[in-house]
CSV table of C-alpha atoms in Angstrom, one decimal:
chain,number,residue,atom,x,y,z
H,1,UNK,CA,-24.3,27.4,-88.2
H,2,UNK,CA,-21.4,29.7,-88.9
H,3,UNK,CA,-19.1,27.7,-86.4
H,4,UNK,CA,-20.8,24.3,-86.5
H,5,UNK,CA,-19.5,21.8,-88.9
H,6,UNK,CA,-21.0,20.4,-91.9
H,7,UNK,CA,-24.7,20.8,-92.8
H,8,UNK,CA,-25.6,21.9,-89.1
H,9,UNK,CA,-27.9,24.3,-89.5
H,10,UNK,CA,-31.2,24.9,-87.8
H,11,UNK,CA,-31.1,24.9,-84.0
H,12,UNK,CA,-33.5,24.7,-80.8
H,13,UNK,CA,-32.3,26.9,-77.9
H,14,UNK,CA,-32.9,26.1,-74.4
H,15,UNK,CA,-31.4,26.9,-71.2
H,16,UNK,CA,-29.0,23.5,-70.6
H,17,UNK,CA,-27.0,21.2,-71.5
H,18,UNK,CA,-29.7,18.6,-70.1
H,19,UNK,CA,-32.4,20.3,-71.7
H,20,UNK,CA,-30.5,20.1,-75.1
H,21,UNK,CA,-30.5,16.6,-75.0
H,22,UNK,CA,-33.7,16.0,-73.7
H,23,UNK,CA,-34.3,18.1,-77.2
H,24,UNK,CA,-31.5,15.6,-79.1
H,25,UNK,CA,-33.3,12.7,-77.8
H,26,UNK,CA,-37.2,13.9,-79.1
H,27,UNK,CA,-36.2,15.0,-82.2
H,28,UNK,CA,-34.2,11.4,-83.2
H,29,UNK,CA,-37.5,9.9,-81.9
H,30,UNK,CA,-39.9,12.0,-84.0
H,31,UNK,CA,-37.3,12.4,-86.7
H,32,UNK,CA,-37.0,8.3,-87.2
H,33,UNK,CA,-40.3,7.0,-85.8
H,34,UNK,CA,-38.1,4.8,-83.4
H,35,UNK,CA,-37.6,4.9,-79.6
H,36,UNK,CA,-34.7,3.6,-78.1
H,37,UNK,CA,-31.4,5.4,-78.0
H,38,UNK,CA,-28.1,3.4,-77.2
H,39,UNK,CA,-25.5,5.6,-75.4
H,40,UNK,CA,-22.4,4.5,-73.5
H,41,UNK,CA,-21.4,3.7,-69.9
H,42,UNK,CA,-19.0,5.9,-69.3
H,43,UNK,CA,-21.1,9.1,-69.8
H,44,UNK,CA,-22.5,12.0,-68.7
H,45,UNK,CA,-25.6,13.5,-70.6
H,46,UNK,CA,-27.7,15.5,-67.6
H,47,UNK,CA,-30.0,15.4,-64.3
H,48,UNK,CA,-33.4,15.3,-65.8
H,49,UNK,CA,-35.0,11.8,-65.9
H,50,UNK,CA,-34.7,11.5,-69.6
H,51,UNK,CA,-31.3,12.6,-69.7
H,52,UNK,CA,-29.8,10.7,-66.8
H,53,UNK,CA,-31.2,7.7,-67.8
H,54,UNK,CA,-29.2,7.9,-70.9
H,55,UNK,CA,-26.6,8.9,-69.3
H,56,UNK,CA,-23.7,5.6,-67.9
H,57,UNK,CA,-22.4,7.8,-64.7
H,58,UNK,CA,-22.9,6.1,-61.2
H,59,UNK,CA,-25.5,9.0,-60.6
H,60,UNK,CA,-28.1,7.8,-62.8
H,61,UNK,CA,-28.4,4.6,-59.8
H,62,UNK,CA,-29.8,7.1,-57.9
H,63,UNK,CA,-32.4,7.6,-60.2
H,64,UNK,CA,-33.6,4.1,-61.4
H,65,UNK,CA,-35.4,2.8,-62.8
H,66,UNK,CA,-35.0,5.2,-65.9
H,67,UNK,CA,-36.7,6.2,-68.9
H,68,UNK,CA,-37.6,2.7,-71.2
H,69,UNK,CA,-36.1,2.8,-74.4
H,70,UNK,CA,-32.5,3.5,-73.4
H,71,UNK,CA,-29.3,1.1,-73.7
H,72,UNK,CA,-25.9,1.0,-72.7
H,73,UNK,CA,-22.5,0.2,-74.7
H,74,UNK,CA,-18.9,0.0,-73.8
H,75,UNK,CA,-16.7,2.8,-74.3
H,76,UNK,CA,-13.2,3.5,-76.3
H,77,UNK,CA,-11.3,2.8,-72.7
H,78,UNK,CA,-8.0,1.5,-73.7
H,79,UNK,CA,-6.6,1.9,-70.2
H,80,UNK,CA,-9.5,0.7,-68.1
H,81,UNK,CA,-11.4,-2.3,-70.3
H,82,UNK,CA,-10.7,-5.4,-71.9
H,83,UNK,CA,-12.5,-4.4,-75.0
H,84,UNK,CA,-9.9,-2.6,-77.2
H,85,UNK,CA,-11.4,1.0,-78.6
H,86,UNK,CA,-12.4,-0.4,-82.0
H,87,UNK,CA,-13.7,-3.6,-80.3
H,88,UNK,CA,-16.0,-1.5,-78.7
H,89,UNK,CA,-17.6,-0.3,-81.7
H,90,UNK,CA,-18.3,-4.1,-82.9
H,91,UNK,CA,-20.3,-4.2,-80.0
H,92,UNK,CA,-22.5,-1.3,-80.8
H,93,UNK,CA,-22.5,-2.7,-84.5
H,94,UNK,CA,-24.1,-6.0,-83.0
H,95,UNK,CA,-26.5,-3.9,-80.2
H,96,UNK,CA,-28.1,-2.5,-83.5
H,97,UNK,CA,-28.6,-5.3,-85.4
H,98,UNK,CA,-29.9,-7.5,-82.0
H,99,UNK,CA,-32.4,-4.4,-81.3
H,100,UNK,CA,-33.6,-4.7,-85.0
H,101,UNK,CA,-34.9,-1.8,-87.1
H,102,UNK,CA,-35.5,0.3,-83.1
H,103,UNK,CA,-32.9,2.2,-82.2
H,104,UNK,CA,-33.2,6.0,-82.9
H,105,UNK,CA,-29.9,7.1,-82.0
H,106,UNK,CA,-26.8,6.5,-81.0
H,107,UNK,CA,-25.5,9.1,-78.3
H,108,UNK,CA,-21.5,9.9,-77.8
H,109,UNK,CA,-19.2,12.4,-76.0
H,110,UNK,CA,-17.0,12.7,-79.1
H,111,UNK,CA,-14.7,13.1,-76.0
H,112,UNK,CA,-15.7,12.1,-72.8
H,113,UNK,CA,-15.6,14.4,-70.2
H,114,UNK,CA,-17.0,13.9,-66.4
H,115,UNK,CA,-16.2,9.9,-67.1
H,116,UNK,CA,-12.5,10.2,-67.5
H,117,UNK,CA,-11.2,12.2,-70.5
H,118,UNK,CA,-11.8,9.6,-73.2
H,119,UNK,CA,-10.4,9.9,-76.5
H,120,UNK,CA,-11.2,7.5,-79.2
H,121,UNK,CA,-9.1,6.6,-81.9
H,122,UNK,CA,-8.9,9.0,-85.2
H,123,UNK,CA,-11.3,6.3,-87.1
H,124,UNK,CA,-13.9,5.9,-84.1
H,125,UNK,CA,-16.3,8.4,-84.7
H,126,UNK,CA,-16.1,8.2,-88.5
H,127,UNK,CA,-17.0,4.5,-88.3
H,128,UNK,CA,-19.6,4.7,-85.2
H,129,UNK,CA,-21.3,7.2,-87.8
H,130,UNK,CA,-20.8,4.8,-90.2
H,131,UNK,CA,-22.5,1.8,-88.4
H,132,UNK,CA,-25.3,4.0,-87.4
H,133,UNK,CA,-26.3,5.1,-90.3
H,134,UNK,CA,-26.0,1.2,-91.7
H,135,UNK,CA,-29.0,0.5,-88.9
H,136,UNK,CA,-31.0,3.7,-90.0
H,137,UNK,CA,-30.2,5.1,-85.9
H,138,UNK,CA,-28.8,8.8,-86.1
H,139,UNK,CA,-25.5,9.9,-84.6
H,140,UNK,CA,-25.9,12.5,-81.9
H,141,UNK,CA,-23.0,14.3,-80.2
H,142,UNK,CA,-22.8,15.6,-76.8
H,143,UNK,CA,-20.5,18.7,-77.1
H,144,UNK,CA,-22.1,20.3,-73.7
H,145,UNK,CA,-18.6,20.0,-72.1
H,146,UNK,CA,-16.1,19.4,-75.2
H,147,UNK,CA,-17.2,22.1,-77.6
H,148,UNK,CA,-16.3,25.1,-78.1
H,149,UNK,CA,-12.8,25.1,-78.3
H,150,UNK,CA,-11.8,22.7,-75.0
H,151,UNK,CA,-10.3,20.2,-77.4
H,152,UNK,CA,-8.7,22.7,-79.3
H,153,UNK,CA,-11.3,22.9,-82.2
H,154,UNK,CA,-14.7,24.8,-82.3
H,155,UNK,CA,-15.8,21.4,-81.4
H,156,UNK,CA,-15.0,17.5,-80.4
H,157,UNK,CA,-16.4,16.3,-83.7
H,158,UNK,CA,-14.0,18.7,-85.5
H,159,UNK,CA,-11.1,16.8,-84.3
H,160,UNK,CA,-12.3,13.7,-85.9
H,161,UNK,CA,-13.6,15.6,-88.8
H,162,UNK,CA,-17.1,14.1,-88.4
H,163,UNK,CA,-20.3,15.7,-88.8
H,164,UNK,CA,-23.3,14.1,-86.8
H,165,UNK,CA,-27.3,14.1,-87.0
H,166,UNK,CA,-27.5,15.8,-84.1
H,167,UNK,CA,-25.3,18.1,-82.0
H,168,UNK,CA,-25.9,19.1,-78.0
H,169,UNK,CA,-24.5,22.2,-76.6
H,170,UNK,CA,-24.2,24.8,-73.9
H,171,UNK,CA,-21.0,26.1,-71.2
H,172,UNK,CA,-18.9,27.5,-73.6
H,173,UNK,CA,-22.1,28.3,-75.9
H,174,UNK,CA,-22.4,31.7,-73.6
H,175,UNK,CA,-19.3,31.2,-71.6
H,176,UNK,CA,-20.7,30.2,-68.9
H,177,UNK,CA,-22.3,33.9,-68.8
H,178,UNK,CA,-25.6,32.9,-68.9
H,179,UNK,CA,-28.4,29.9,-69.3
H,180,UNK,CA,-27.7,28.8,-72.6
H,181,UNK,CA,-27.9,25.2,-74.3
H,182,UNK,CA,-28.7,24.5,-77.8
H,183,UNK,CA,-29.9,21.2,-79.8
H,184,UNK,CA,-28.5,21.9,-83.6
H,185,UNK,CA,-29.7,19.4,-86.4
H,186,UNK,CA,-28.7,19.1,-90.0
H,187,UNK,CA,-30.6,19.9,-93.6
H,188,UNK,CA,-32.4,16.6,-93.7
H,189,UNK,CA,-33.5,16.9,-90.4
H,190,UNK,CA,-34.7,21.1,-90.8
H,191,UNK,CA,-36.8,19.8,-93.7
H,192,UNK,CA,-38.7,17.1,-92.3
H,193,UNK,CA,-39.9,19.5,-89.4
H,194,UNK,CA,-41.0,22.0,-92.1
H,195,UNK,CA,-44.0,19.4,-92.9
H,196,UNK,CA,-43.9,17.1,-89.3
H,197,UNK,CA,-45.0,19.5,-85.9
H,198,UNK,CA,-42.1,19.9,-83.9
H,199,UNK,CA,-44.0,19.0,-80.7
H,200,UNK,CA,-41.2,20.6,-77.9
H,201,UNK,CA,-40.8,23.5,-76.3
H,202,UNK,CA,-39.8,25.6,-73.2
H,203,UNK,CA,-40.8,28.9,-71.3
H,204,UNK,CA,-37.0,30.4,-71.2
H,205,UNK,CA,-36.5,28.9,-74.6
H,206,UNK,CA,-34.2,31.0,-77.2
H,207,UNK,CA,-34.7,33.7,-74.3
H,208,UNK,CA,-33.0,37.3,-76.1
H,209,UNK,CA,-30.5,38.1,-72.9
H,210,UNK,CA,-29.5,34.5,-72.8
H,211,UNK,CA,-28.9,34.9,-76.9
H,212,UNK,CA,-27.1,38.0,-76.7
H,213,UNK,CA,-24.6,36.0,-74.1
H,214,UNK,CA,-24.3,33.5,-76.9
H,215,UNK,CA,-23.7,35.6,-79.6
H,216,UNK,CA,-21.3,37.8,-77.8
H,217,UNK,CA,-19.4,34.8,-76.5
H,218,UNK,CA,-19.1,33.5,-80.1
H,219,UNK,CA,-17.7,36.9,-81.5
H,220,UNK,CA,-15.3,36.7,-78.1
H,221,UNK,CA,-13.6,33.0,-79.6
H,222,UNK,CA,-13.2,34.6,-82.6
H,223,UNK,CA,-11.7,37.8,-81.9
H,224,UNK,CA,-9.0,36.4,-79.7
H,225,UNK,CA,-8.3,33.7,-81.4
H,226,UNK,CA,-9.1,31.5,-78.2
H,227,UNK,CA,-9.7,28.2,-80.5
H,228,UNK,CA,-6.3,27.7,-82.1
H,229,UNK,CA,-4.7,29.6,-78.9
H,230,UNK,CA,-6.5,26.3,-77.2
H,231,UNK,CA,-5.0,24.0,-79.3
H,232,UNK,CA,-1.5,25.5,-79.1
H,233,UNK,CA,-1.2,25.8,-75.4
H,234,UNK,CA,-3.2,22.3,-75.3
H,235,UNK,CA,-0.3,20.6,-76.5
H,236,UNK,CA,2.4,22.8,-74.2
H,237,UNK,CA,0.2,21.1,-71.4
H,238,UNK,CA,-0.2,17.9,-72.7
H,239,UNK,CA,3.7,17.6,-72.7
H,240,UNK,CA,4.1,18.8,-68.8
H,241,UNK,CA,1.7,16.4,-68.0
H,242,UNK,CA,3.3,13.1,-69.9
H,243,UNK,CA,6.5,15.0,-68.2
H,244,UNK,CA,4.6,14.3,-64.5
H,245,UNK,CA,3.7,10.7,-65.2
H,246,UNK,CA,7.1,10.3,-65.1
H,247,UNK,CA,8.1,11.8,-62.0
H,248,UNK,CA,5.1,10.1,-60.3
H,249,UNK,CA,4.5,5.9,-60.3
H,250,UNK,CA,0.6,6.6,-59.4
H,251,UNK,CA,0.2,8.2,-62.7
H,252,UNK,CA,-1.0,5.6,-65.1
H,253,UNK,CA,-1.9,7.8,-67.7
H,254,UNK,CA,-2.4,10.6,-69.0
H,255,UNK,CA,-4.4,11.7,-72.0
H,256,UNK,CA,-6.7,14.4,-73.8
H,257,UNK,CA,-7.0,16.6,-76.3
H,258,UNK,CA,-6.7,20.6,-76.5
H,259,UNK,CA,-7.5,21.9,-73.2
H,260,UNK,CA,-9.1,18.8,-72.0
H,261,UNK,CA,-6.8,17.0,-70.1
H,262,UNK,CA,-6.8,13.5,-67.5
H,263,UNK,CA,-4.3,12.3,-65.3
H,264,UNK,CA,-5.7,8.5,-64.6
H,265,UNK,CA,-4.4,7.5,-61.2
H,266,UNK,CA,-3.3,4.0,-60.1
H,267,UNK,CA,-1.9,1.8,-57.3
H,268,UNK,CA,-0.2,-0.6,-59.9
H,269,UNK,CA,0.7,0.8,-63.0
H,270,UNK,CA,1.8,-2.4,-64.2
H,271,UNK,CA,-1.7,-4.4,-63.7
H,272,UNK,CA,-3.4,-0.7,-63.9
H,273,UNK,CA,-5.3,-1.4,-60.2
H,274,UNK,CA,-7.4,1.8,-59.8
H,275,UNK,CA,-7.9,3.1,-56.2
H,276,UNK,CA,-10.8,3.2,-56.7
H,277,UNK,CA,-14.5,2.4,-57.9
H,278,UNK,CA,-16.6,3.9,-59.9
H,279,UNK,CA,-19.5,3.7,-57.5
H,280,UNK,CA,-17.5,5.7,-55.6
H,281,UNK,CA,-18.2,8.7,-57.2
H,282,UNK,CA,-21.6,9.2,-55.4
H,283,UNK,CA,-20.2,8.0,-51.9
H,284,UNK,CA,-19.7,10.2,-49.5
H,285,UNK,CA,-16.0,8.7,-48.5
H,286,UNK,CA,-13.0,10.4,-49.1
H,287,UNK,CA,-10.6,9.0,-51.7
H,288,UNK,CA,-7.5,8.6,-53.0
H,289,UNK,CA,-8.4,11.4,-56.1
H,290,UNK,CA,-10.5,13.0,-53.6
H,291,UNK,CA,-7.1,14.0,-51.1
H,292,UNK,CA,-5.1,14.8,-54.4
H,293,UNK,CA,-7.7,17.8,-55.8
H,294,UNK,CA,-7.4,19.1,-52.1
H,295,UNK,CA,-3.8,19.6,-52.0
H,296,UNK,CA,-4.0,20.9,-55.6
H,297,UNK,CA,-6.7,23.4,-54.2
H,298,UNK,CA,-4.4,23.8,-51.3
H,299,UNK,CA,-1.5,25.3,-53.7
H,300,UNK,CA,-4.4,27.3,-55.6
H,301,UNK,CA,-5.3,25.1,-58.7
H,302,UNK,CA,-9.0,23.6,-59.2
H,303,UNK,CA,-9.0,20.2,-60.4
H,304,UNK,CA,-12.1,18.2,-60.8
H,305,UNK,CA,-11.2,15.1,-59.5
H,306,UNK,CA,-13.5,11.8,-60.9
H,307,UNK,CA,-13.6,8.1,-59.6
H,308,UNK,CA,-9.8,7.9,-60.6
H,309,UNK,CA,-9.3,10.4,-63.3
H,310,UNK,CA,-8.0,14.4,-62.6
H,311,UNK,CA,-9.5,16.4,-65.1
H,312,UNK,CA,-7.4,19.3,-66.2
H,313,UNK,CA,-9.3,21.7,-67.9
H,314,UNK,CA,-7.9,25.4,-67.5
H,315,UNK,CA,-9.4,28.9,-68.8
H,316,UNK,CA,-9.0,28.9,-72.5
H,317,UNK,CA,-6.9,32.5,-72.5
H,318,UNK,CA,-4.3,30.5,-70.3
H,319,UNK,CA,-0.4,30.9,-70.7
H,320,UNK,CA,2.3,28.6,-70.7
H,321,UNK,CA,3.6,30.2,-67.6
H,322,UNK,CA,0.0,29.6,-66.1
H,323,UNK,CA,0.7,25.9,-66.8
H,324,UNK,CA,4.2,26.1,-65.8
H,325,UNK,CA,3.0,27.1,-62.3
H,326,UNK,CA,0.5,24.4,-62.2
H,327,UNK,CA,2.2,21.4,-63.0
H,328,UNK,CA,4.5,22.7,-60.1
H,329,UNK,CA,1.7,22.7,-58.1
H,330,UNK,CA,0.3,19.2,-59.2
H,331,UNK,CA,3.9,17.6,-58.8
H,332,UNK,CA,3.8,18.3,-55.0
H,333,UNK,CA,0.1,17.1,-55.1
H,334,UNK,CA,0.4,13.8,-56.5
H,335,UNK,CA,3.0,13.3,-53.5
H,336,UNK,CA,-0.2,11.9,-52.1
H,337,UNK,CA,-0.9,9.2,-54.9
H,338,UNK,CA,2.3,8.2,-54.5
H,339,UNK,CA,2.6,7.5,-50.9
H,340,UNK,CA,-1.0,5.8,-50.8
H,341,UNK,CA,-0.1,2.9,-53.3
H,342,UNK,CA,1.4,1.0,-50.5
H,343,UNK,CA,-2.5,1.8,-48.3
């Protein structure tokens, strides 16, 4: 609660990410008396069954049929989807009233992460909150990947100055030091569980060692300032990368927030043809992406490398002569993109 915004303030540790919003999903459930949850396709909320099958990622097909109760929406994609970002939220607005008084919860990325470094507009989270709250549905955030400090702020919702129902976390909760995810709720939420049985629970959960990582890693963000270092550095490498797009004709786009950074790769920047599919993300081809994180790992920078996004997502203590050296070494690598837009 010290970090987390608002009126966040009671929270359920576990030992994921998934198991955080396994946690999300039960308590919006039990909390509301309602059982679906609409999230969005371009998402990635965990491996469990309840989690994937909120989850929009080609690797919940793998998994169908899913949980009941769960609905997909579009996503604020300006580059890849005819729907205009706040388009996309009229869509949800008319989901909620279709699915009547049902729907528990709305689940976001506040910035996407595995599906493409996704960032809404200033006024989308503000107003998906908004229209959630008009259908009595909660707003729960997935902050597993974006929170603490990738985006530049303790967490995505900061950037948006948005407080929600419901917040999911876990990586940077422990720095990746140990097994650590959290589900955090706010006062109204704390006090209806003071009367109503939390019915949840875990073996490892709220496990001291795993805690002691957490708390540790918190004092660690503080101390070295690693947040607003984030969001410094963040924007030195958000200019080297709009810098790249311009060397390169199969950058279509690049985007993110902080230290959360895409590179969206094209074969027609003009009519924004994408290599590839997104099914092709649980293939077992090689593609386009797929070649340009090699020769990026070739000259010594890790890239995670999505359908057609590169995610760019560096240590938060790096320097801008870290960056320096690997935008030279993503220039040569996107050499590659460039000579297979004629494939």
């Amino acid at each position: 609660a010290e970090v987390t915004p608002g009126n966040l303030s009671k929270t359920f540790f576990s030992t994921s990410g998934t198991e955080a919003v396994e946690a999300a999903i039960k308590i919006a459930r039990m909390y509301t008396g309602k059982q679906k949850i609409i999230s969005r396709y371009r998402s990635y909320h965990g491996a469990t069954h309840g989690s994937i099958s909120v989850t929009g990622d080609p690797r919940r097909l793998m998994a169908e049929p899913g949980v009941p109760g769960t609905i997909k929406a579009p996503d604020p994609y300006a580059y890849g989807s005819t729907l205009e970002p706040m388009e996309s939220l009229e869509y949800i607005d008319e989901m909620l009233m279709l699915e009547g008084d049902t729907v528990a919860a709305v689940l976001v990325e506040p910035v996407v992460g595995s599906n493409g470094i996704l960032v809404p507009p200033d006024e989308y989270l503000p107003r998906l909150k908004e229209i959630a709250h008009d259908h009595g549905a909660l707003l729960i955030c997935d902050e597993v990947m974006a929170g603490f400090g990738r985006t530049g702020e303790w967490f995505g919702s900061d950037v948006f100055d948005v407080t929600p129902d419901i917040m999911t976390m876990a990586k940077g909760l422990s720095g990746a030091y140990a097994p650590l995810g959290a589900t955090i709720v706010t006062d109204e939420i704390t006090d209806h569980f003071e009367d109503e049985m939390f019915c949840h629970g875990h073996t490892y959960a709220g496990h001291p060692v795993a805690c002691a990582a957490g708390l540790a890693a918190i004092e660690t963000y503080q101390e070295e300032n690693l947040i607003e270092h984030a969001s410094e550095v963040g924007d030195y490498l958000g200019d080297r990368l709009e810098e790249l797009a311009q060397d390169h004709p199969s950058v279509g786009e690049t985007r993110g927030v902080g230290l959360f950074r895409g590179i969206e790769l094209t074969k027609d920047p003009d009519e924004r043809v994408p290599f590839g599919e997104r099914e092709d993300k649980i293939s077992t081809g090689t593609t386009v992406v797929d070649e340009v994180a090699a020769a990026a790992s070739d000259g010594g920078v890790y890239v995670a490398n999505m359908i057609n996004t590169l995610i760019i997502a560096p240590p938060l203590p790096i320097t801008e002569d870290d960056i320096d050296e690997a935008v030279t070494v993503l220039d040569d690598a996107l050499e590659v993109s460039d000579a297979a837009m004629d494939r």
